[in-house]
Amino acid sequence: MESARQWIYSLLFFIFTIATLHVLDTLIISTRLTTNYQNIKLKKHPHLPLRFRSDGTFKILQVADMHYGNGMVTRCRDVLESEFNYCTDLNTTHFLRKMIQIEKPDLIVFTGDNIFGTSATDAAESLFEVFAPAIESGIPWAAVLGNHDQESTMNREELMSFISLMDYSVSQTFPSTKVNSDSKEQQPMTNIDGFGNYNLEVWGAPGSYLSNSSILNLYFLDSGDRAIVHGVRTYNWIRESQLSWLRGVSKRFQGQWKYDDQSMDISPLPVMHPALAFFHIPIPEIRQGPIKDIVGTYREYVACSSINSGVLKTFISMGDVKAVFIGHDHTNDFCGNLEGIWFCYGGGFGYHGYGVAGWPRRARVIQGELGKGKEAWMGVGKIRTWKRLDDGVLTKFDEQVLWDIHSLR
């Protein structure tokens, strides 16, 4: 009798154990181990193609050197003593939101050192935070890397791949190329130095005869991080494989423009598409000079590579690049002319990056403007730029025209 009772107790305990495990599996374990297809998050894509507005403008907000760390626990550098106790990465975030609200750009471009690797415990988390205002706005945005981004938990290829998959990002890890001359299908071109070399096309205004044509090209280049040359540490440089790709893209679009020009009984048209370039580390020619017609502050020594790889020479030979936008040297915010091409610093944007106490963080805005025909918008007629300070009222200053088709400046 006693053994029968023990057997029943053992059976009940076994049933209870099995039931408990089943409940745990159903309510907790399975929900974590299985894929819930309803919760899969797909990338939110911006409305493309990029194009000029119906008022004939296309506006770009350049954000240079955010140097984002871990958000509210990362302190500011080089601010007034009265500001230090309540200043964190969130000041950078707030500045970006204000710039987006006041300028309402068509594209936001981040020109490197987006995160400050040594201060970012988790690169992915910092990337989500640093680009959050751009993502929340739903505005297309693009990024290149600086020399500090990869110092956290991702290498440069992983960073650009991650950035390219974020909501509303139009960034690319590698440039795209057609599978063959007759195909519209494209594949990444991986036999090129660096990560984050790509171009974006901006189409004409809706309703104009150029509404289905690319009329402004935006080139993005990876200027690298650090390198050792003859045993000496220096900054990296844009390599020949990148310049070769760039020359090919430029030549293709110049040919397309000539074809469009011949097929249209409308004049006058520019000889070629104008283009703008974006990368992080300045080229040696800026330091060597002579750089002319400086507008803005030239405060610090230009930190660049010891290697001159011929970037300026390439831009001159291409003929389409009218202005180049860079970062890296936070307390330089000037535009200067080198052999007919403007090189413009964004100025330090982020509060965790070095600066000068009492010298407000700043951002640059670039605006393309279409020429006006008798009845419709024409091609790009003017490129202008200005800056704004994070001084409480977002003071606008140093407005200038970089290129005007009528003066061929």
Short mmCIF file of C-alpha atoms in Angstrom, two decimals:
data_model
loop_
_atom_site.label_atom_id
_atom_site.label_comp_id
_atom_site.label_asym_id
_atom_site.label_seq_id
_atom_site.Cartn_x
_atom_site.Cartn_y
_atom_site.Cartn_z
CA MET A 1 0.00 0.00 0.00
CA GLU A 2 2.82 2.34 0.95
CA SER A 3 4.69 1.64 -2.25
CA ALA A 4 1.56 2.30 -4.32
CA ARG A 5 1.13 5.69 -2.61
CA GLN A 6 4.77 6.62 -3.31
CA TRP A 7 4.33 5.58 -6.91
CA ILE A 8 1.26 7.86 -7.24
CA TYR A 9 3.14 10.77 -5.62
CA SER A 10 6.06 10.26 -8.03
CA LEU A 11 3.67 10.20 -10.99
CA LEU A 12 1.94 13.39 -9.83
CA PHE A 13 5.30 15.10 -9.29
CA PHE A 14 6.42 14.06 -12.75
CA ILE A 15 3.19 15.39 -14.30
CA PHE A 16 3.56 18.65 -12.35
CA THR A 17 7.16 19.06 -13.52
CA ILE A 18 6.22 18.45 -17.14
CA ALA A 19 3.31 20.89 -16.89
CA THR A 20 5.52 23.54 -15.31
CA LEU A 21 8.16 23.18 -18.01
CA HIS A 22 5.47 23.40 -20.69
CA VAL A 23 4.10 26.62 -19.20
CA LEU A 24 7.59 28.13 -18.95
CA ASP A 25 8.35 27.15 -22.53
CA THR A 26 5.07 28.55 -23.85
CA LEU A 27 5.11 31.85 -21.97
CA ILE A 28 8.80 32.71 -21.74
CA ILE A 29 11.36 30.55 -23.52
CA SER A 30 9.68 30.04 -26.89
CA THR A 31 8.84 33.72 -27.30
CA ARG A 32 12.54 34.54 -26.99
CA LEU A 33 13.89 31.73 -29.13
CA THR A 34 11.44 31.95 -32.01
CA THR A 35 11.04 34.73 -34.56
CA ASN A 36 7.98 36.89 -34.24
CA TYR A 37 7.49 37.97 -37.83
CA GLN A 38 5.08 40.71 -36.80
CA ASN A 39 7.90 42.45 -34.90
CA ILE A 40 10.52 42.34 -37.65
CA LYS A 41 11.70 45.89 -38.33
CA LEU A 42 12.30 46.80 -41.96
CA LYS A 43 14.36 49.81 -42.97
CA LYS A 44 12.30 52.92 -43.63
CA HIS A 45 13.34 54.30 -46.98
CA PRO A 46 13.23 58.01 -47.84
CA HIS A 47 11.28 59.26 -50.81
CA LEU A 48 13.69 59.07 -53.73
CA PRO A 49 15.12 60.30 -55.97
CA LEU A 50 16.57 63.35 -54.32
CA ARG A 51 15.32 66.35 -56.25
CA PHE A 52 15.14 70.11 -56.26
CA ARG A 53 12.02 71.64 -54.76
CA SER A 54 9.36 73.34 -56.81
CA ASP A 55 10.84 76.69 -55.68
CA GLY A 56 14.10 75.77 -57.45
CA THR A 57 16.25 75.04 -54.37
CA PHE A 58 17.97 72.03 -52.84
CA LYS A 59 19.35 72.48 -49.33
CA ILE A 60 22.00 70.40 -47.56
CA LEU A 61 22.83 70.57 -43.86
CA GLN A 62 26.46 69.63 -43.18
CA VAL A 63 27.17 68.24 -39.72
CA ALA A 64 30.89 67.90 -38.99
CA ASP A 65 32.58 66.19 -36.06
CA MET A 66 29.76 65.34 -33.67
CA HIS A 67 32.17 63.23 -31.56
CA TYR A 68 29.26 61.51 -29.82
CA GLY A 69 30.00 59.26 -26.87
CA ASN A 70 27.47 57.70 -24.49
CA GLY A 71 24.77 60.36 -24.42
CA MET A 72 23.87 62.05 -21.19
CA VAL A 73 26.82 60.58 -19.27
CA THR A 74 29.41 61.98 -21.70
CA ARG A 75 30.61 65.42 -20.69
CA CYS A 76 31.32 68.37 -22.96
CA ARG A 77 34.79 69.61 -23.78
CA ASP A 78 36.02 73.17 -24.06
CA VAL A 79 32.91 74.99 -22.86
CA LEU A 80 32.62 77.84 -20.39
CA GLU A 81 32.87 76.88 -16.73
CA SER A 82 29.30 78.06 -16.21
CA GLU A 83 28.10 75.60 -18.87
CA PHE A 84 30.11 72.51 -17.92
CA ASN A 85 27.97 71.04 -15.13
CA TYR A 86 24.89 70.60 -17.31
CA CYS A 87 26.54 70.06 -20.70
CA THR A 88 26.59 66.55 -22.27
CA ASP A 89 26.18 64.81 -25.62
CA LEU A 90 22.52 65.77 -25.39
CA ASN A 91 23.53 69.36 -26.17
CA THR A 92 24.78 68.06 -29.52
CA THR A 93 21.50 66.23 -30.09
CA HIS A 94 19.50 69.33 -29.22
CA PHE A 95 21.59 71.49 -31.58
CA LEU A 96 20.97 69.07 -34.45
CA ARG A 97 17.22 69.08 -33.84
CA LYS A 98 17.19 72.88 -33.84
CA MET A 99 19.16 73.04 -37.09
CA ILE A 100 16.77 70.62 -38.78
CA GLN A 101 13.77 72.61 -37.58
CA ILE A 102 15.03 76.02 -38.70
CA GLU A 103 16.63 75.02 -42.04
CA LYS A 104 14.34 72.15 -43.12
CA PRO A 105 17.04 70.63 -45.33
CA ASP A 106 16.43 68.24 -48.22
CA LEU A 107 19.50 66.20 -47.23
CA ILE A 108 21.61 65.96 -44.08
CA VAL A 109 25.29 65.09 -44.55
CA PHE A 110 27.50 63.91 -41.68
CA THR A 111 31.15 64.41 -42.62
CA GLY A 112 32.89 62.08 -40.19
CA ASP A 113 33.89 61.60 -36.56
CA ASN A 114 30.21 61.02 -35.96
CA ILE A 115 31.05 59.08 -32.82
CA PHE A 116 34.18 59.43 -30.70
CA GLY A 117 35.23 55.80 -30.52
CA THR A 118 37.13 55.86 -27.24
CA SER A 119 34.12 57.42 -25.47
CA ALA A 120 31.48 55.22 -27.12
CA THR A 121 31.07 51.98 -25.13
CA ASP A 122 28.87 50.41 -27.81
CA ALA A 123 29.23 51.74 -31.35
CA ALA A 124 25.76 50.62 -32.46
CA GLU A 125 24.03 52.29 -29.52
CA SER A 126 25.97 55.51 -30.08
CA LEU A 127 25.11 55.48 -33.80
CA PHE A 128 21.41 55.13 -33.02
CA GLU A 129 21.64 58.11 -30.67
CA VAL A 130 23.81 60.35 -32.83
CA PHE A 131 21.62 59.97 -35.93
CA ALA A 132 18.30 59.93 -34.03
CA PRO A 133 17.27 63.53 -34.90
CA ALA A 134 17.86 62.87 -38.61
CA ILE A 135 15.91 59.61 -38.47
CA GLU A 136 13.04 61.18 -36.53
CA SER A 137 12.78 63.93 -39.15
CA GLY A 138 12.33 61.44 -42.00
CA ILE A 139 14.76 63.50 -44.10
CA PRO A 140 17.25 61.57 -46.26
CA TRP A 141 20.71 61.58 -44.73
CA ALA A 142 24.18 60.46 -45.75
CA ALA A 143 27.40 59.91 -43.84
CA VAL A 144 31.10 59.32 -44.30
CA LEU A 145 33.57 58.21 -41.64
CA GLY A 146 36.27 60.22 -39.91
CA ASN A 147 39.41 59.06 -38.17
CA HIS A 148 37.76 58.32 -34.79
CA ASP A 149 34.57 56.42 -35.67
CA GLN A 150 36.21 52.97 -35.74
CA GLU A 151 37.83 53.27 -32.30
CA SER A 152 34.82 51.72 -30.53
CA THR A 153 33.37 48.23 -31.15
CA MET A 154 33.03 48.20 -34.98
CA ASN A 155 35.57 48.38 -37.76
CA ARG A 156 35.09 50.80 -40.67
CA GLU A 157 33.33 48.33 -42.97
CA GLU A 158 30.94 47.29 -40.19
CA LEU A 159 30.22 50.93 -39.38
CA MET A 160 29.33 51.88 -42.95
CA SER A 161 27.27 48.74 -43.44
CA PHE A 162 25.34 49.48 -40.25
CA ILE A 163 24.85 53.14 -41.22
CA SER A 164 23.59 52.18 -44.68
CA LEU A 165 20.87 50.01 -43.10
CA MET A 166 19.53 52.69 -40.76
CA ASP A 167 16.17 54.36 -41.39
CA TYR A 168 16.16 57.04 -44.11
CA SER A 169 19.90 56.63 -44.72
CA VAL A 170 21.08 56.93 -48.34
CA SER A 171 24.66 56.04 -47.37
CA GLN A 172 26.47 53.21 -49.12
CA THR A 173 29.38 51.02 -48.04
CA PHE A 174 30.58 50.62 -51.63
CA PRO A 175 29.75 52.47 -54.85
CA SER A 176 27.26 50.79 -57.16
CA THR A 177 27.95 49.78 -60.71
CA LYS A 178 25.74 48.31 -63.42
CA VAL A 179 25.90 44.55 -63.92
CA ASN A 180 26.27 45.22 -67.65
CA SER A 181 25.77 48.12 -70.04
CA ASP A 182 22.21 47.07 -70.93
CA SER A 183 21.03 46.32 -67.41
CA LYS A 184 19.43 48.55 -64.79
CA GLU A 185 20.50 46.12 -62.09
CA GLN A 186 23.41 47.32 -59.98
CA GLN A 187 25.89 45.61 -57.72
CA PRO A 188 28.44 46.93 -55.20
CA MET A 189 31.92 47.70 -56.46
CA THR A 190 34.21 46.25 -53.80
CA ASN A 191 37.63 46.62 -55.49
CA ILE A 192 38.12 50.11 -54.12
CA ASP A 193 39.98 51.43 -51.08
CA GLY A 194 37.95 52.47 -48.07
CA PHE A 195 34.32 52.19 -47.02
CA GLY A 196 31.79 54.88 -47.81
CA ASN A 197 32.71 55.87 -51.36
CA TYR A 198 29.53 56.61 -53.31
CA ASN A 199 27.68 59.26 -55.28
CA LEU A 200 24.14 60.57 -55.05
CA GLU A 201 22.22 62.22 -57.84
CA VAL A 202 19.87 65.17 -57.37
CA TRP A 203 17.18 65.48 -60.02
CA GLY A 204 15.53 68.57 -61.45
CA ALA A 205 12.46 70.31 -60.02
CA PRO A 206 9.05 68.66 -60.49
CA GLY A 207 7.31 69.84 -63.62
CA SER A 208 10.49 71.08 -65.29
CA TYR A 209 11.90 69.47 -68.43
CA LEU A 210 14.81 68.23 -66.26
CA SER A 211 12.55 66.61 -63.66
CA ASN A 212 13.68 63.14 -64.74
CA SER A 213 17.37 64.01 -65.09
CA SER A 214 20.22 64.19 -62.62
CA ILE A 215 21.51 67.77 -62.57
CA LEU A 216 23.67 67.85 -59.42
CA ASN A 217 26.07 65.13 -58.29
CA LEU A 218 27.19 64.59 -54.71
CA TYR A 219 30.43 62.66 -54.27
CA PHE A 220 31.24 60.99 -50.94
CA LEU A 221 34.76 59.71 -50.21
CA ASP A 222 36.42 57.81 -47.37
CA SER A 223 39.55 59.75 -46.38
CA GLY A 224 40.56 57.00 -43.92
CA ASP A 225 41.97 57.28 -40.42
CA ARG A 226 45.69 56.81 -39.68
CA ALA A 227 48.66 55.43 -41.59
CA ILE A 228 52.38 54.83 -41.15
CA VAL A 229 54.65 56.27 -43.86
CA HIS A 230 58.41 55.52 -43.62
CA GLY A 231 57.97 54.77 -39.94
CA VAL A 232 56.18 58.04 -39.23
CA ARG A 233 52.54 58.21 -38.19
CA THR A 234 50.33 60.41 -40.34
CA TYR A 235 46.72 60.73 -41.39
CA ASN A 236 45.42 58.54 -44.18
CA TRP A 237 44.61 59.81 -47.66
CA ILE A 238 42.25 59.27 -50.57
CA ARG A 239 43.74 56.53 -52.76
CA GLU A 240 44.12 56.20 -56.51
CA SER A 241 41.41 53.52 -56.73
CA GLN A 242 38.94 56.04 -55.29
CA LEU A 243 40.06 58.79 -57.66
CA SER A 244 39.86 56.43 -60.63
CA TRP A 245 36.28 55.54 -59.70
CA LEU A 246 35.47 59.24 -59.26
CA ARG A 247 36.85 60.14 -62.67
CA GLY A 248 34.71 57.40 -64.23
CA VAL A 249 31.52 58.63 -62.55
CA SER A 250 32.21 62.21 -63.58
CA LYS A 251 32.93 61.23 -67.18
CA ARG A 252 29.73 59.20 -67.38
CA PHE A 253 27.59 62.09 -66.20
CA GLN A 254 29.32 64.61 -68.44
CA GLY A 255 28.51 62.37 -71.40
CA GLN A 256 24.90 62.06 -70.25
CA TRP A 257 24.63 65.85 -69.99
CA LYS A 258 25.95 66.38 -73.50
CA TYR A 259 23.40 63.89 -74.79
CA ASP A 260 20.59 65.69 -73.00
CA ASP A 261 21.87 69.01 -74.29
CA GLN A 262 21.79 67.85 -77.90
CA SER A 263 18.30 66.39 -77.54
CA MET A 264 16.81 69.60 -76.16
CA ASP A 265 16.02 72.67 -78.22
CA ILE A 266 16.51 74.85 -75.13
CA SER A 267 19.48 77.10 -74.40
CA PRO A 268 21.68 78.09 -72.84
CA LEU A 269 22.63 74.98 -70.85
CA PRO A 270 25.74 74.47 -68.71
CA VAL A 271 28.54 72.45 -70.23
CA MET A 272 28.26 69.78 -67.51
CA HIS A 273 26.59 68.88 -64.25
CA PRO A 274 28.06 70.72 -61.27
CA ALA A 275 29.12 68.49 -58.41
CA LEU A 276 29.93 68.79 -54.71
CA ALA A 277 32.26 66.52 -52.72
CA PHE A 278 32.19 65.50 -49.07
CA PHE A 279 34.91 63.83 -46.97
CA HIS A 280 36.52 64.21 -43.56
CA ILE A 281 40.29 64.84 -43.61
CA PRO A 282 41.49 67.94 -45.52
CA ILE A 283 43.98 67.56 -48.36
CA PRO A 284 47.61 68.79 -48.08
CA GLU A 285 47.07 71.60 -50.61
CA ILE A 286 44.89 73.44 -48.07
CA ARG A 287 47.86 73.60 -45.71
CA GLN A 288 50.37 74.32 -48.45
CA GLY A 289 48.28 77.04 -50.11
CA PRO A 290 48.02 79.59 -51.40
CA ILE A 291 44.35 79.48 -50.51
CA LYS A 292 42.48 82.58 -51.66
CA ASP A 293 39.34 84.56 -50.84
CA ILE A 294 38.96 83.12 -47.34
CA VAL A 295 35.58 83.67 -45.72
CA GLY A 296 35.38 82.57 -42.09
CA THR A 297 37.83 81.62 -39.35
CA TYR A 298 41.22 80.01 -40.07
CA ARG A 299 42.14 79.34 -36.46
CA GLU A 300 44.16 76.12 -36.36
CA TYR A 301 46.89 74.34 -38.28
CA VAL A 302 45.50 72.10 -41.02
CA ALA A 303 45.88 68.48 -39.90
CA CYS A 304 46.24 66.33 -43.01
CA SER A 305 48.23 63.46 -44.49
CA SER A 306 51.89 63.81 -45.39
CA ILE A 307 50.98 62.14 -48.70
CA ASN A 308 49.64 64.23 -51.56
CA SER A 309 47.64 61.74 -53.63
CA GLY A 310 46.49 64.22 -56.27
CA VAL A 311 42.94 64.89 -55.11
CA LEU A 312 42.97 68.55 -56.12
CA LYS A 313 44.56 67.72 -59.47
CA THR A 314 41.84 65.12 -60.07
CA PHE A 315 39.04 67.56 -59.21
CA ILE A 316 40.49 70.17 -61.56
CA SER A 317 40.78 67.67 -64.41
CA MET A 318 37.20 66.48 -63.87
CA GLY A 319 35.85 70.00 -64.14
CA ASP A 320 32.53 69.40 -62.41
CA VAL A 321 33.45 69.74 -58.72
CA LYS A 322 32.68 73.30 -57.64
CA ALA A 323 33.03 72.94 -53.86
CA VAL A 324 34.32 70.43 -51.32
CA PHE A 325 33.07 70.14 -47.73
CA ILE A 326 35.30 68.75 -45.00
CA GLY A 327 35.67 68.49 -41.22
CA HIS A 328 38.43 67.28 -38.89
CA ASP A 329 39.84 70.65 -37.78
CA HIS A 330 37.09 71.78 -35.43
CA THR A 331 38.08 75.41 -34.97
CA ASN A 332 38.41 76.11 -38.68
CA ASP A 333 35.13 77.09 -40.30
CA PHE A 334 36.32 78.94 -43.39
CA CYS A 335 35.77 78.56 -47.11
CA GLY A 336 38.79 79.18 -49.29
CA ASN A 337 39.49 78.88 -53.00
CA LEU A 338 42.17 76.58 -54.38
CA GLU A 339 42.67 76.88 -58.14
CA GLY A 340 39.00 77.59 -58.77
CA ILE A 341 37.54 75.03 -56.34
CA TRP A 342 36.15 76.02 -52.95
CA PHE A 343 37.13 74.02 -49.87
CA CYS A 344 34.83 74.64 -46.91
CA TYR A 345 35.08 73.46 -43.32
CA GLY A 346 31.89 72.60 -41.47
CA GLY A 347 33.21 73.87 -38.13
CA GLY A 348 33.01 71.78 -34.97
CA PHE A 349 29.41 70.69 -34.30
CA GLY A 350 29.65 68.28 -31.37
CA TYR A 351 30.09 69.26 -27.74
CA HIS A 352 32.31 66.29 -26.87
CA GLY A 353 34.79 67.29 -29.56
CA TYR A 354 37.51 69.79 -28.81
CA GLY A 355 36.80 73.46 -29.42
CA VAL A 356 37.34 76.83 -27.83
CA ALA A 357 35.41 77.86 -24.73
CA GLY A 358 33.11 80.75 -25.61
CA TRP A 359 33.33 79.99 -29.34
CA PRO A 360 29.91 78.49 -30.14
CA ARG A 361 29.51 75.16 -31.94
CA ARG A 362 28.37 75.63 -35.52
CA ALA A 363 26.94 74.02 -38.64
CA ARG A 364 27.15 74.73 -42.37
CA VAL A 365 24.30 74.89 -44.87
CA ILE A 366 24.75 74.49 -48.64
CA GLN A 367 22.04 75.46 -51.11
CA GLY A 368 21.83 74.74 -54.82
CA GLU A 369 19.60 77.08 -56.81
CA LEU A 370 18.22 76.48 -60.28
CA GLY A 371 18.40 78.98 -63.11
CA LYS A 372 15.06 80.36 -64.26
CA GLY A 373 14.04 80.00 -67.90
CA LYS A 374 11.20 81.83 -69.59
CA GLU A 375 8.65 79.23 -68.56
CA ALA A 376 10.38 76.64 -66.38
CA TRP A 377 13.33 75.90 -64.13
CA MET A 378 16.63 75.17 -65.88
CA GLY A 379 19.78 73.46 -64.58
CA VAL A 380 21.75 74.49 -61.50
CA GLY A 381 22.62 78.16 -61.71
CA LYS A 382 24.11 78.96 -58.31
CA ILE A 383 25.56 77.32 -55.20
CA ARG A 384 25.66 79.30 -51.99
CA THR A 385 26.52 78.55 -48.37
CA TRP A 386 26.17 79.97 -44.87
CA LYS A 387 26.66 78.91 -41.26
CA ARG A 388 24.69 79.02 -38.03
CA LEU A 389 25.86 79.19 -34.43
CA ASP A 390 24.43 77.34 -31.45
CA ASP A 391 24.20 80.59 -29.53
CA GLY A 392 20.56 80.49 -28.46
CA VAL A 393 19.20 82.23 -31.57
CA LEU A 394 21.02 80.19 -34.26
CA THR A 395 22.73 83.26 -35.70
CA LYS A 396 23.17 83.03 -39.47
CA PHE A 397 26.46 84.40 -40.79
CA ASP A 398 29.14 84.27 -43.51
CA GLU A 399 26.69 83.83 -46.37
CA GLN A 400 28.50 83.61 -49.70
CA VAL A 401 28.08 82.44 -53.28
CA LEU A 402 30.46 79.60 -54.13
CA TRP A 403 29.56 79.19 -57.78
CA ASP A 404 27.45 81.10 -60.26
CA ILE A 405 27.02 79.83 -63.81
CA HIS A 406 26.84 83.36 -65.17
CA SER A 407 30.20 84.33 -63.72
CA LEU A 408 31.61 80.78 -63.98
CA ARG A 409 33.06 81.42 -60.57
#
